[in-house]
mmCIF file with all atom_site columns, C-alpha atoms in Angstrom:
data_model
loop_
_atom_site.group_PDB
_atom_site.id
_atom_site.type_symbol
_atom_site.label_atom_id
_atom_site.label_alt_id
_atom_site.label_comp_id
_atom_site.label_asym_id
_atom_site.label_entity_id
_atom_site.label_seq_id
_atom_site.pdbx_PDB_ins_code
_atom_site.Cartn_x
_atom_site.Cartn_y
_atom_site.Cartn_z
_atom_site.occupancy
_atom_site.B_iso_or_equiv
_atom_site.pdbx_formal_charge
_atom_site.auth_seq_id
_atom_site.auth_comp_id
_atom_site.auth_asym_id
_atom_site.auth_atom_id
_atom_site.pdbx_PDB_model_num
ATOM 1   C CA . MET A 1 1   ? 102.129 109.417 116.580 1.00 0.00 ? 1   MET A CA 1
ATOM 2   C CA . THR A 1 2   ? 100.786 106.987 119.187 1.00 0.00 ? 2   THR A CA 1
ATOM 3   C CA . SER A 1 3   ? 97.807  107.612 121.435 1.00 0.00 ? 3   SER A CA 1
ATOM 4   C CA . ALA A 1 4   ? 100.125 107.694 124.462 1.00 0.00 ? 4   ALA A CA 1
ATOM 5   C CA . SER A 1 5   ? 102.449 110.383 123.150 1.00 0.00 ? 5   SER A CA 1
ATOM 6   C CA . TYR A 1 6   ? 101.729 114.050 122.844 1.00 0.00 ? 6   TYR A CA 1
ATOM 7   C CA . ILE A 1 7   ? 102.842 117.218 121.099 1.00 0.00 ? 7   ILE A CA 1
ATOM 8   C CA . PHE A 1 8   ? 104.548 119.884 123.177 1.00 0.00 ? 8   PHE A CA 1
ATOM 9   C CA . LEU A 1 9   ? 103.735 123.354 121.855 1.00 0.00 ? 9   LEU A CA 1
ATOM 10  C CA . ALA A 1 10  ? 105.648 126.477 122.843 1.00 0.00 ? 10  ALA A CA 1
ATOM 11  C CA . GLY A 1 11  ? 104.205 129.820 121.779 1.00 0.00 ? 11  GLY A CA 1
ATOM 12  C CA . ALA A 1 12  ? 100.517 128.867 121.908 1.00 0.00 ? 12  ALA A CA 1
ATOM 13  C CA . SER A 1 13  ? 99.327  132.092 123.508 1.00 0.00 ? 13  SER A CA 1
ATOM 14  C CA . ARG A 1 14  ? 99.160  134.100 120.276 1.00 0.00 ? 14  ARG A CA 1
ATOM 15  C CA . GLY A 1 15  ? 99.834  134.250 116.557 1.00 0.00 ? 15  GLY A CA 1
ATOM 16  C CA . ILE A 1 16  ? 100.891 131.130 114.692 1.00 0.00 ? 16  ILE A CA 1
ATOM 17  C CA . GLY A 1 17  ? 101.144 129.165 117.923 1.00 0.00 ? 17  GLY A CA 1
ATOM 18  C CA . ARG A 1 18  ? 97.479  129.756 118.715 1.00 0.00 ? 18  ARG A CA 1
ATOM 19  C CA . GLU A 1 19  ? 96.505  128.735 115.179 1.00 0.00 ? 19  GLU A CA 1
ATOM 20  C CA . ILE A 1 20  ? 98.588  125.548 115.515 1.00 0.00 ? 20  ILE A CA 1
ATOM 21  C CA . ALA A 1 21  ? 96.909  124.759 118.847 1.00 0.00 ? 21  ALA A CA 1
ATOM 22  C CA . GLN A 1 22  ? 93.488  124.961 117.201 1.00 0.00 ? 22  GLN A CA 1
ATOM 23  C CA . TYR A 1 23  ? 94.615  122.919 114.193 1.00 0.00 ? 23  TYR A CA 1
ATOM 24  C CA . LEU A 1 24  ? 96.102  120.106 116.313 1.00 0.00 ? 24  LEU A CA 1
ATOM 25  C CA . THR A 1 25  ? 93.126  119.780 118.630 1.00 0.00 ? 25  THR A CA 1
ATOM 26  C CA . ALA A 1 26  ? 90.819  119.643 115.611 1.00 0.00 ? 26  ALA A CA 1
ATOM 27  C CA . GLN A 1 27  ? 92.897  116.621 114.533 1.00 0.00 ? 27  GLN A CA 1
ATOM 28  C CA . GLN A 1 28  ? 92.204  114.981 117.929 1.00 0.00 ? 28  GLN A CA 1
ATOM 29  C CA . LEU A 1 29  ? 95.891  115.089 118.887 1.00 0.00 ? 29  LEU A CA 1
ATOM 30  C CA . LYS A 1 30  ? 97.082  115.306 122.487 1.00 0.00 ? 30  LYS A CA 1
ATOM 31  C CA . VAL A 1 31  ? 98.701  118.690 123.037 1.00 0.00 ? 31  VAL A CA 1
ATOM 32  C CA . LYS A 1 32  ? 100.550 120.144 125.998 1.00 0.00 ? 32  LYS A CA 1
ATOM 33  C CA . ALA A 1 33  ? 101.171 123.887 125.754 1.00 0.00 ? 33  ALA A CA 1
ATOM 34  C CA . LEU A 1 34  ? 103.824 125.891 127.567 1.00 0.00 ? 34  LEU A CA 1
ATOM 35  C CA . LEU A 1 35  ? 102.540 129.258 128.787 1.00 0.00 ? 35  LEU A CA 1
ATOM 36  C CA . ARG A 1 36  ? 104.602 131.948 130.475 1.00 0.00 ? 36  ARG A CA 1
ATOM 37  C CA . THR A 1 37  ? 101.505 133.608 131.922 1.00 0.00 ? 37  THR A CA 1
ATOM 38  C CA . ALA A 1 38  ? 98.096  132.131 132.693 1.00 0.00 ? 38  ALA A CA 1
ATOM 39  C CA . THR A 1 39  ? 96.113  134.775 130.787 1.00 0.00 ? 39  THR A CA 1
ATOM 40  C CA . VAL A 1 40  ? 94.938  132.453 128.001 1.00 0.00 ? 40  VAL A CA 1
ATOM 41  C CA . ALA A 1 41  ? 95.163  129.152 129.901 1.00 0.00 ? 41  ALA A CA 1
ATOM 42  C CA . SER A 1 42  ? 91.392  128.749 130.238 1.00 0.00 ? 42  SER A CA 1
ATOM 43  C CA . GLU A 1 43  ? 90.871  129.350 126.516 1.00 0.00 ? 43  GLU A CA 1
ATOM 44  C CA . LEU A 1 44  ? 93.410  126.652 125.610 1.00 0.00 ? 44  LEU A CA 1
ATOM 45  C CA . GLU A 1 45  ? 92.058  124.237 128.211 1.00 0.00 ? 45  GLU A CA 1
ATOM 46  C CA . GLY A 1 46  ? 88.612  124.872 126.743 1.00 0.00 ? 46  GLY A CA 1
ATOM 47  C CA . ILE A 1 47  ? 89.710  123.314 123.437 1.00 0.00 ? 47  ILE A CA 1
ATOM 48  C CA . GLY A 1 48  ? 91.274  120.309 125.183 1.00 0.00 ? 48  GLY A CA 1
ATOM 49  C CA . ILE A 1 49  ? 94.880  121.385 125.626 1.00 0.00 ? 49  ILE A CA 1
ATOM 50  C CA . GLU A 1 50  ? 96.843  120.599 128.780 1.00 0.00 ? 50  GLU A CA 1
ATOM 51  C CA . VAL A 1 51  ? 98.601  123.758 129.962 1.00 0.00 ? 51  VAL A CA 1
ATOM 52  C CA . VAL A 1 52  ? 101.911 123.856 131.818 1.00 0.00 ? 52  VAL A CA 1
ATOM 53  C CA . GLN A 1 53  ? 103.167 127.158 133.138 1.00 0.00 ? 53  GLN A CA 1
ATOM 54  C CA . GLY A 1 54  ? 106.795 128.027 132.577 1.00 0.00 ? 54  GLY A CA 1
ATOM 55  C CA . ASP A 1 55  ? 109.193 130.436 130.933 1.00 0.00 ? 55  ASP A CA 1
ATOM 56  C CA . ALA A 1 56  ? 111.191 129.263 127.930 1.00 0.00 ? 56  ALA A CA 1
ATOM 57  C CA . LEU A 1 57  ? 114.081 131.398 129.200 1.00 0.00 ? 57  LEU A CA 1
ATOM 58  C CA . ASN A 1 58  ? 114.266 129.186 132.318 1.00 0.00 ? 58  ASN A CA 1
ATOM 59  C CA . LEU A 1 59  ? 115.780 125.783 131.499 1.00 0.00 ? 59  LEU A CA 1
ATOM 60  C CA . GLY A 1 60  ? 114.529 124.351 134.810 1.00 0.00 ? 60  GLY A CA 1
ATOM 61  C CA . ASP A 1 61  ? 110.939 125.253 133.899 1.00 0.00 ? 61  ASP A CA 1
ATOM 62  C CA . ILE A 1 62  ? 111.305 123.598 130.514 1.00 0.00 ? 62  ILE A CA 1
ATOM 63  C CA . GLU A 1 63  ? 112.860 120.401 131.829 1.00 0.00 ? 63  GLU A CA 1
ATOM 64  C CA . ARG A 1 64  ? 110.131 120.058 134.475 1.00 0.00 ? 64  ARG A CA 1
ATOM 65  C CA . ALA A 1 65  ? 107.522 120.435 131.746 1.00 0.00 ? 65  ALA A CA 1
ATOM 66  C CA . MET A 1 66  ? 109.134 118.107 129.203 1.00 0.00 ? 66  MET A CA 1
ATOM 67  C CA . VAL A 1 67  ? 111.167 115.449 131.015 1.00 0.00 ? 67  VAL A CA 1
ATOM 68  C CA . THR A 1 68  ? 108.245 113.456 132.424 1.00 0.00 ? 68  THR A CA 1
ATOM 69  C CA . ASP A 1 69  ? 106.802 109.946 132.232 1.00 0.00 ? 69  ASP A CA 1
ATOM 70  C CA . GLU A 1 70  ? 104.563 111.004 129.339 1.00 0.00 ? 70  GLU A CA 1
ATOM 71  C CA . PRO A 1 71  ? 106.427 110.590 126.037 1.00 0.00 ? 71  PRO A CA 1
ATOM 72  C CA . ILE A 1 72  ? 106.632 113.592 123.746 1.00 0.00 ? 72  ILE A CA 1
ATOM 73  C CA . HIS A 1 73  ? 106.470 112.765 120.052 1.00 0.00 ? 73  HIS A CA 1
ATOM 74  C CA . THR A 1 74  ? 107.141 116.233 118.685 1.00 0.00 ? 74  THR A CA 1
ATOM 75  C CA . VAL A 1 75  ? 108.030 119.662 120.031 1.00 0.00 ? 75  VAL A CA 1
ATOM 76  C CA . ILE A 1 76  ? 106.708 122.606 118.006 1.00 0.00 ? 76  ILE A CA 1
ATOM 77  C CA . SER A 1 77  ? 108.124 126.021 118.811 1.00 0.00 ? 77  SER A CA 1
ATOM 78  C CA . THR A 1 78  ? 106.809 129.296 117.474 1.00 0.00 ? 78  THR A CA 1
ATOM 79  C CA . ILE A 1 79  ? 108.293 131.433 120.239 1.00 0.00 ? 79  ILE A CA 1
ATOM 80  C CA . GLY A 1 80  ? 109.652 134.826 119.399 1.00 0.00 ? 80  GLY A CA 1
ATOM 81  C CA . GLY A 1 81  ? 110.030 138.092 121.194 1.00 0.00 ? 81  GLY A CA 1
ATOM 82  C CA . LEU A 1 82  ? 108.001 141.256 121.224 1.00 0.00 ? 82  LEU A CA 1
ATOM 83  C CA . PRO A 1 83  ? 109.743 144.590 120.555 1.00 0.00 ? 83  PRO A CA 1
ATOM 84  C CA . SER A 1 84  ? 109.118 145.470 124.217 1.00 0.00 ? 84  SER A CA 1
ATOM 85  C CA . ASP A 1 85  ? 110.996 142.419 125.553 1.00 0.00 ? 85  ASP A CA 1
ATOM 86  C CA . VAL A 1 86  ? 114.213 143.122 127.439 1.00 0.00 ? 86  VAL A CA 1
ATOM 87  C CA . GLU A 1 87  ? 115.493 139.677 126.508 1.00 0.00 ? 87  GLU A CA 1
ATOM 88  C CA . ARG A 1 88  ? 114.050 138.170 123.360 1.00 0.00 ? 88  ARG A CA 1
ATOM 89  C CA . PRO A 1 89  ? 113.539 134.390 123.533 1.00 0.00 ? 89  PRO A CA 1
ATOM 90  C CA . ASP A 1 90  ? 114.201 133.758 119.820 1.00 0.00 ? 90  ASP A CA 1
ATOM 91  C CA . TYR A 1 91  ? 117.556 132.110 120.508 1.00 0.00 ? 91  TYR A CA 1
ATOM 92  C CA . PRO A 1 92  ? 117.905 131.442 124.265 1.00 0.00 ? 92  PRO A CA 1
ATOM 93  C CA . GLY A 1 93  ? 114.316 130.238 124.666 1.00 0.00 ? 93  GLY A CA 1
ATOM 94  C CA . ASN A 1 94  ? 114.537 127.922 121.681 1.00 0.00 ? 94  ASN A CA 1
ATOM 95  C CA . ARG A 1 95  ? 117.951 126.707 122.811 1.00 0.00 ? 95  ARG A CA 1
ATOM 96  C CA . ASN A 1 96  ? 116.415 125.633 126.130 1.00 0.00 ? 96  ASN A CA 1
ATOM 97  C CA . LEU A 1 97  ? 113.540 123.882 124.357 1.00 0.00 ? 97  LEU A CA 1
ATOM 98  C CA . ILE A 1 98  ? 115.946 122.055 122.041 1.00 0.00 ? 98  ILE A CA 1
ATOM 99  C CA . ASP A 1 99  ? 118.252 120.978 124.879 1.00 0.00 ? 99  ASP A CA 1
ATOM 100 C CA . ALA A 1 100 ? 115.300 119.725 126.951 1.00 0.00 ? 100 ALA A CA 1
ATOM 101 C CA . ALA A 1 101 ? 113.899 117.914 123.905 1.00 0.00 ? 101 ALA A CA 1
ATOM 102 C CA . VAL A 1 102 ? 117.180 116.016 123.540 1.00 0.00 ? 102 VAL A CA 1
ATOM 103 C CA . LYS A 1 103 ? 117.025 115.073 127.237 1.00 0.00 ? 103 LYS A CA 1
ATOM 104 C CA . ALA A 1 104 ? 113.381 114.002 126.924 1.00 0.00 ? 104 ALA A CA 1
ATOM 105 C CA . GLY A 1 105 ? 114.048 111.742 123.914 1.00 0.00 ? 105 GLY A CA 1
ATOM 106 C CA . VAL A 1 106 ? 111.724 113.665 121.617 1.00 0.00 ? 106 VAL A CA 1
ATOM 107 C CA . GLN A 1 107 ? 111.340 112.189 118.131 1.00 0.00 ? 107 GLN A CA 1
ATOM 108 C CA . LYS A 1 108 ? 110.970 115.422 116.152 1.00 0.00 ? 108 LYS A CA 1
ATOM 109 C CA . PHE A 1 109 ? 111.316 119.180 116.598 1.00 0.00 ? 109 PHE A CA 1
ATOM 110 C CA . ILE A 1 110 ? 109.506 121.648 114.338 1.00 0.00 ? 110 ILE A CA 1
ATOM 111 C CA . LEU A 1 111 ? 110.847 125.186 114.593 1.00 0.00 ? 111 LEU A CA 1
ATOM 112 C CA . VAL A 1 112 ? 108.903 128.081 113.099 1.00 0.00 ? 112 VAL A CA 1
ATOM 113 C CA . SER A 1 113 ? 111.549 130.637 112.151 1.00 0.00 ? 113 SER A CA 1
ATOM 114 C CA . SER A 1 114 ? 111.347 133.393 109.519 1.00 0.00 ? 114 SER A CA 1
ATOM 115 C CA . ILE A 1 115 ? 112.300 134.122 105.943 1.00 0.00 ? 115 ILE A CA 1
ATOM 116 C CA . GLY A 1 116 ? 115.418 136.246 106.246 1.00 0.00 ? 116 GLY A CA 1
ATOM 117 C CA . ALA A 1 117 ? 117.122 133.860 108.666 1.00 0.00 ? 117 ALA A CA 1
ATOM 118 C CA . GLY A 1 118 ? 120.136 131.847 107.565 1.00 0.00 ? 118 GLY A CA 1
ATOM 119 C CA . ASN A 1 119 ? 120.591 131.440 103.821 1.00 0.00 ? 119 ASN A CA 1
ATOM 120 C CA . SER A 1 120 ? 117.195 133.033 103.151 1.00 0.00 ? 120 SER A CA 1
ATOM 121 C CA . VAL A 1 121 ? 118.737 136.402 104.040 1.00 0.00 ? 121 VAL A CA 1
ATOM 122 C CA . VAL A 1 122 ? 119.062 136.775 100.250 1.00 0.00 ? 122 VAL A CA 1
ATOM 123 C CA . ALA A 1 123 ? 115.258 137.060 100.015 1.00 0.00 ? 123 ALA A CA 1
ATOM 124 C CA . ALA A 1 124 ? 114.894 139.925 102.484 1.00 0.00 ? 124 ALA A CA 1
ATOM 125 C CA . SER A 1 125 ? 114.969 143.566 101.422 1.00 0.00 ? 125 SER A CA 1
ATOM 126 C CA . PRO A 1 126 ? 117.519 146.009 102.880 1.00 0.00 ? 126 PRO A CA 1
ATOM 127 C CA . GLN A 1 127 ? 114.648 147.731 104.698 1.00 0.00 ? 127 GLN A CA 1
ATOM 128 C CA . VAL A 1 128 ? 113.574 144.471 106.373 1.00 0.00 ? 128 VAL A CA 1
ATOM 129 C CA . LEU A 1 129 ? 117.147 143.671 107.345 1.00 0.00 ? 129 LEU A CA 1
ATOM 130 C CA . GLU A 1 130 ? 117.596 147.123 108.811 1.00 0.00 ? 130 GLU A CA 1
ATOM 131 C CA . VAL A 1 131 ? 114.544 146.695 111.062 1.00 0.00 ? 131 VAL A CA 1
ATOM 132 C CA . LEU A 1 132 ? 114.733 142.958 111.812 1.00 0.00 ? 132 LEU A CA 1
ATOM 133 C CA . GLY A 1 133 ? 118.398 142.129 111.306 1.00 0.00 ? 133 GLY A CA 1
ATOM 134 C CA . LYS A 1 134 ? 119.120 141.454 114.985 1.00 0.00 ? 134 LYS A CA 1
ATOM 135 C CA . VAL A 1 135 ? 116.013 139.304 115.379 1.00 0.00 ? 135 VAL A CA 1
ATOM 136 C CA . LEU A 1 136 ? 116.823 137.289 112.251 1.00 0.00 ? 136 LEU A CA 1
ATOM 137 C CA . ALA A 1 137 ? 120.358 136.705 113.531 1.00 0.00 ? 137 ALA A CA 1
ATOM 138 C CA . GLU A 1 138 ? 118.883 135.278 116.758 1.00 0.00 ? 138 GLU A CA 1
ATOM 139 C CA . LYS A 1 139 ? 116.516 133.061 114.780 1.00 0.00 ? 139 LYS A CA 1
ATOM 140 C CA . ASP A 1 140 ? 119.466 131.836 112.712 1.00 0.00 ? 140 ASP A CA 1
ATOM 141 C CA . LYS A 1 141 ? 121.327 130.883 115.912 1.00 0.00 ? 141 LYS A CA 1
ATOM 142 C CA . ALA A 1 142 ? 118.270 128.903 117.036 1.00 0.00 ? 142 ALA A CA 1
ATOM 143 C CA . GLU A 1 143 ? 118.137 127.114 113.676 1.00 0.00 ? 143 GLU A CA 1
ATOM 144 C CA . GLN A 1 144 ? 121.835 126.242 113.886 1.00 0.00 ? 144 GLN A CA 1
ATOM 145 C CA . HIS A 1 145 ? 121.466 124.947 117.458 1.00 0.00 ? 145 HIS A CA 1
ATOM 146 C CA . LEU A 1 146 ? 118.603 122.684 116.352 1.00 0.00 ? 146 LEU A CA 1
ATOM 147 C CA . ILE A 1 147 ? 120.535 121.335 113.375 1.00 0.00 ? 147 ILE A CA 1
ATOM 148 C CA . ALA A 1 148 ? 123.541 120.598 115.608 1.00 0.00 ? 148 ALA A CA 1
ATOM 149 C CA . SER A 1 149 ? 121.411 118.919 118.304 1.00 0.00 ? 149 SER A CA 1
ATOM 150 C CA . GLY A 1 150 ? 121.036 115.590 116.521 1.00 0.00 ? 150 GLY A CA 1
ATOM 151 C CA . LEU A 1 151 ? 117.228 115.794 116.717 1.00 0.00 ? 151 LEU A CA 1
ATOM 152 C CA . THR A 1 152 ? 115.119 115.081 113.651 1.00 0.00 ? 152 THR A CA 1
ATOM 153 C CA . TYR A 1 153 ? 113.990 118.558 112.689 1.00 0.00 ? 153 TYR A CA 1
ATOM 154 C CA . THR A 1 154 ? 111.853 120.572 110.326 1.00 0.00 ? 154 THR A CA 1
ATOM 155 C CA . ILE A 1 155 ? 112.489 124.306 110.113 1.00 0.00 ? 155 ILE A CA 1
ATOM 156 C CA . ILE A 1 156 ? 109.692 126.342 108.550 1.00 0.00 ? 156 ILE A CA 1
ATOM 157 C CA . ARG A 1 157 ? 110.387 129.975 107.665 1.00 0.00 ? 157 ARG A CA 1
ATOM 158 C CA . PRO A 1 158 ? 107.186 131.911 106.946 1.00 0.00 ? 158 PRO A CA 1
ATOM 159 C CA . GLY A 1 159 ? 107.190 135.154 105.006 1.00 0.00 ? 159 GLY A CA 1
ATOM 160 C CA . GLY A 1 160 ? 105.213 138.238 106.029 1.00 0.00 ? 160 GLY A CA 1
ATOM 161 C CA . LEU A 1 161 ? 102.392 137.145 108.337 1.00 0.00 ? 161 LEU A CA 1
ATOM 162 C CA . LYS A 1 162 ? 98.717  138.078 108.059 1.00 0.00 ? 162 LYS A CA 1
ATOM 163 C CA . SER A 1 163 ? 95.829  137.315 110.428 1.00 0.00 ? 163 SER A CA 1
ATOM 164 C CA . GLU A 1 164 ? 93.220  136.386 107.819 1.00 0.00 ? 164 GLU A CA 1
ATOM 165 C CA . PRO A 1 165 ? 91.460  132.986 107.583 1.00 0.00 ? 165 PRO A CA 1
ATOM 166 C CA . ALA A 1 166 ? 93.338  130.196 105.833 1.00 0.00 ? 166 ALA A CA 1
ATOM 167 C CA . THR A 1 167 ? 93.294  130.375 102.038 1.00 0.00 ? 167 THR A CA 1
ATOM 168 C CA . GLY A 1 168 ? 94.583  126.834 101.457 1.00 0.00 ? 168 GLY A CA 1
ATOM 169 C CA . ASN A 1 169 ? 97.235  128.303 99.146  1.00 0.00 ? 169 ASN A CA 1
ATOM 170 C CA . GLY A 1 170 ? 100.147 128.073 101.573 1.00 0.00 ? 170 GLY A CA 1
ATOM 171 C CA . VAL A 1 171 ? 103.125 126.307 100.014 1.00 0.00 ? 171 VAL A CA 1
ATOM 172 C CA . LEU A 1 172 ? 106.598 125.259 101.101 1.00 0.00 ? 172 LEU A CA 1
ATOM 173 C CA . THR A 1 173 ? 109.806 125.503 99.082  1.00 0.00 ? 173 THR A CA 1
ATOM 174 C CA . GLU A 1 174 ? 113.483 124.750 99.593  1.00 0.00 ? 174 GLU A CA 1
ATOM 175 C CA . ASP A 1 175 ? 114.336 127.792 97.452  1.00 0.00 ? 175 ASP A CA 1
ATOM 176 C CA . PRO A 1 176 ? 115.813 130.390 99.849  1.00 0.00 ? 176 PRO A CA 1
ATOM 177 C CA . HIS A 1 177 ? 115.240 133.252 97.385  1.00 0.00 ? 177 HIS A CA 1
ATOM 178 C CA . ILE A 1 178 ? 111.433 133.144 97.650  1.00 0.00 ? 178 ILE A CA 1
ATOM 179 C CA . ILE A 1 179 ? 109.595 135.741 99.698  1.00 0.00 ? 179 ILE A CA 1
ATOM 180 C CA . GLY A 1 180 ? 105.959 136.733 100.064 1.00 0.00 ? 180 GLY A CA 1
ATOM 181 C CA . SER A 1 181 ? 103.154 136.855 102.603 1.00 0.00 ? 181 SER A CA 1
ATOM 182 C CA . ILE A 1 182 ? 101.133 134.060 104.182 1.00 0.00 ? 182 ILE A CA 1
ATOM 183 C CA . ASN A 1 183 ? 98.235  133.888 106.624 1.00 0.00 ? 183 ASN A CA 1
ATOM 184 C CA . ARG A 1 184 ? 99.066  132.509 110.061 1.00 0.00 ? 184 ARG A CA 1
ATOM 185 C CA . ALA A 1 185 ? 96.303  129.907 109.709 1.00 0.00 ? 185 ALA A CA 1
ATOM 186 C CA . ASP A 1 186 ? 97.960  128.573 106.545 1.00 0.00 ? 186 ASP A CA 1
ATOM 187 C CA . VAL A 1 187 ? 101.325 128.333 108.320 1.00 0.00 ? 187 VAL A CA 1
ATOM 188 C CA . ALA A 1 188 ? 99.583  126.306 111.036 1.00 0.00 ? 188 ALA A CA 1
ATOM 189 C CA . GLN A 1 189 ? 98.242  123.886 108.416 1.00 0.00 ? 189 GLN A CA 1
ATOM 190 C CA . LEU A 1 190 ? 101.701 123.438 106.901 1.00 0.00 ? 190 LEU A CA 1
ATOM 191 C CA . VAL A 1 191 ? 103.209 122.828 110.336 1.00 0.00 ? 191 VAL A CA 1
ATOM 192 C CA . GLY A 1 192 ? 100.487 120.325 111.165 1.00 0.00 ? 192 GLY A CA 1
ATOM 193 C CA . ARG A 1 193 ? 100.984 118.456 107.910 1.00 0.00 ? 193 ARG A CA 1
ATOM 194 C CA . SER A 1 194 ? 104.750 118.353 108.535 1.00 0.00 ? 194 SER A CA 1
ATOM 195 C CA . LEU A 1 195 ? 104.203 116.378 111.741 1.00 0.00 ? 195 LEU A CA 1
ATOM 196 C CA . ASN A 1 196 ? 103.839 113.023 110.014 1.00 0.00 ? 196 ASN A CA 1
ATOM 197 C CA . SER A 1 197 ? 105.797 113.835 106.865 1.00 0.00 ? 197 SER A CA 1
ATOM 198 C CA . ASP A 1 198 ? 109.059 111.916 106.605 1.00 0.00 ? 198 ASP A CA 1
ATOM 199 C CA . ARG A 1 199 ? 109.899 114.037 103.555 1.00 0.00 ? 199 ARG A CA 1
ATOM 200 C CA . ALA A 1 200 ? 110.032 117.091 105.803 1.00 0.00 ? 200 ALA A CA 1
ATOM 201 C CA . ASN A 1 201 ? 112.586 115.522 108.128 1.00 0.00 ? 201 ASN A CA 1
ATOM 202 C CA . ASN A 1 202 ? 115.818 117.534 108.366 1.00 0.00 ? 202 ASN A CA 1
ATOM 203 C CA . LYS A 1 203 ? 114.585 120.134 105.892 1.00 0.00 ? 203 LYS A CA 1
ATOM 204 C CA . ILE A 1 204 ? 114.618 123.935 105.982 1.00 0.00 ? 204 ILE A CA 1
ATOM 205 C CA . LEU A 1 205 ? 111.579 125.247 104.123 1.00 0.00 ? 205 LEU A CA 1
ATOM 206 C CA . SER A 1 206 ? 110.218 128.700 103.312 1.00 0.00 ? 206 SER A CA 1
ATOM 207 C CA . ALA A 1 207 ? 106.438 129.153 103.601 1.00 0.00 ? 207 ALA A CA 1
ATOM 208 C CA . VAL A 1 208 ? 104.477 131.590 101.443 1.00 0.00 ? 208 VAL A CA 1
ATOM 209 C CA . ASP A 1 209 ? 101.032 131.876 99.905  1.00 0.00 ? 209 ASP A CA 1
ATOM 210 C CA . ARG A 1 210 ? 101.358 131.113 96.207  1.00 0.00 ? 210 ARG A CA 1
ATOM 211 C CA . ASN A 1 211 ? 99.061  134.082 95.472  1.00 0.00 ? 211 ASN A CA 1
ATOM 212 C CA . MET A 1 212 ? 100.960 136.532 97.696  1.00 0.00 ? 212 MET A CA 1
ATOM 213 C CA . LEU A 1 213 ? 104.494 136.365 96.324  1.00 0.00 ? 213 LEU A CA 1
ATOM 214 C CA . PHE A 1 214 ? 106.754 139.391 96.116  1.00 0.00 ? 214 PHE A CA 1
ATOM 215 C CA . GLY A 1 215 ? 107.984 139.257 92.532  1.00 0.00 ? 215 GLY A CA 1
ATOM 216 C CA . GLN A 1 216 ? 107.358 136.629 89.876  1.00 0.00 ? 216 GLN A CA 1
ATOM 217 C CA . ARG A 1 217 ? 110.257 134.266 90.457  1.00 0.00 ? 217 ARG A CA 1
ATOM 218 C CA . GLU A 1 218 ? 109.590 130.652 89.409  1.00 0.00 ? 218 GLU A CA 1
ATOM 219 C CA . PHE A 1 219 ? 110.203 128.077 92.123  1.00 0.00 ? 219 PHE A CA 1
ATOM 220 C CA . ALA A 1 220 ? 109.657 124.427 92.933  1.00 0.00 ? 220 ALA A CA 1
ATOM 221 C CA . GLU A 1 221 ? 107.018 123.679 95.554  1.00 0.00 ? 221 GLU A CA 1
ATOM 222 C CA . PHE A 1 222 ? 108.030 121.140 98.206  1.00 0.00 ? 222 PHE A CA 1
ATOM 223 C CA . SER A 1 223 ? 105.610 118.226 98.610  1.00 0.00 ? 223 SER A CA 1
ATOM 224 C CA . LEU A 1 224 ? 105.016 116.886 102.119 1.00 0.00 ? 224 LEU A CA 1
ATOM 225 C CA . GLY A 1 225 ? 103.240 113.802 100.763 1.00 0.00 ? 225 GLY A CA 1
#
C-alpha cells in the first residue's frame, strides 16, 4: 500500500463489510466505499471513509467510481443479496466489480464468499444446500469469474456468521471440508490481514473460529505471515 492509493470497499453498509470498514479506518488506511443508498453514508463518513453512491448491478456506476485518477490498491467485496432482492448481486454485482477492477488496474481483489461455494460444497449439510443452494451457485460463479480475470485475488469463505465482538480465534484453512461459525468482526480481521499478505495471493480459504467448529476434524491452519 502507498499513501496515494486506496482500498475500494463494496458492501460496507452492513454485516462483514461494515466491520471491514471499521477495521481499515482503525489502521489509518484510505477507504472509498460504494453505497447503493445514502442511508449510512454519514456514519461511514464520520469514521473517515469517502463514500461514492452507485449500484453494483450497474457497470456504468462502478466504472465511474473506480476508473479515476486515484489509484486503487485493492478492491474488497462483501456484497451479497437479501432474500427480498428481485435480483441478487452475488454474481452479477461482483462480476461488474471484477471487470471494472481489471479496467482500473487494481493490484488485488479480495472476495468474501461463503463456505458451501465451489469445492467447499462438501462441507455444507443437505439442509444448508436446500436453503442456500442457488445463492452458493451464484457465489461460485463470482469466484470463477475472479479467478479467470487475471487479477491477483484472495477468496475468503466464512462459515456461519455471528454478530458478536471479535474473539481473535478466527482462522483460515485451505481445507474445503472444514465448516463452523465465525463472528463477522473476526472475518474482518482476517480480510484486513490478507491485504498485505503475499501468501494469500491467489488462494481460496475457508474462515472459521477454531472454537466454533462443526465436528472435530483435524485441519491445517493457513498462515498469512
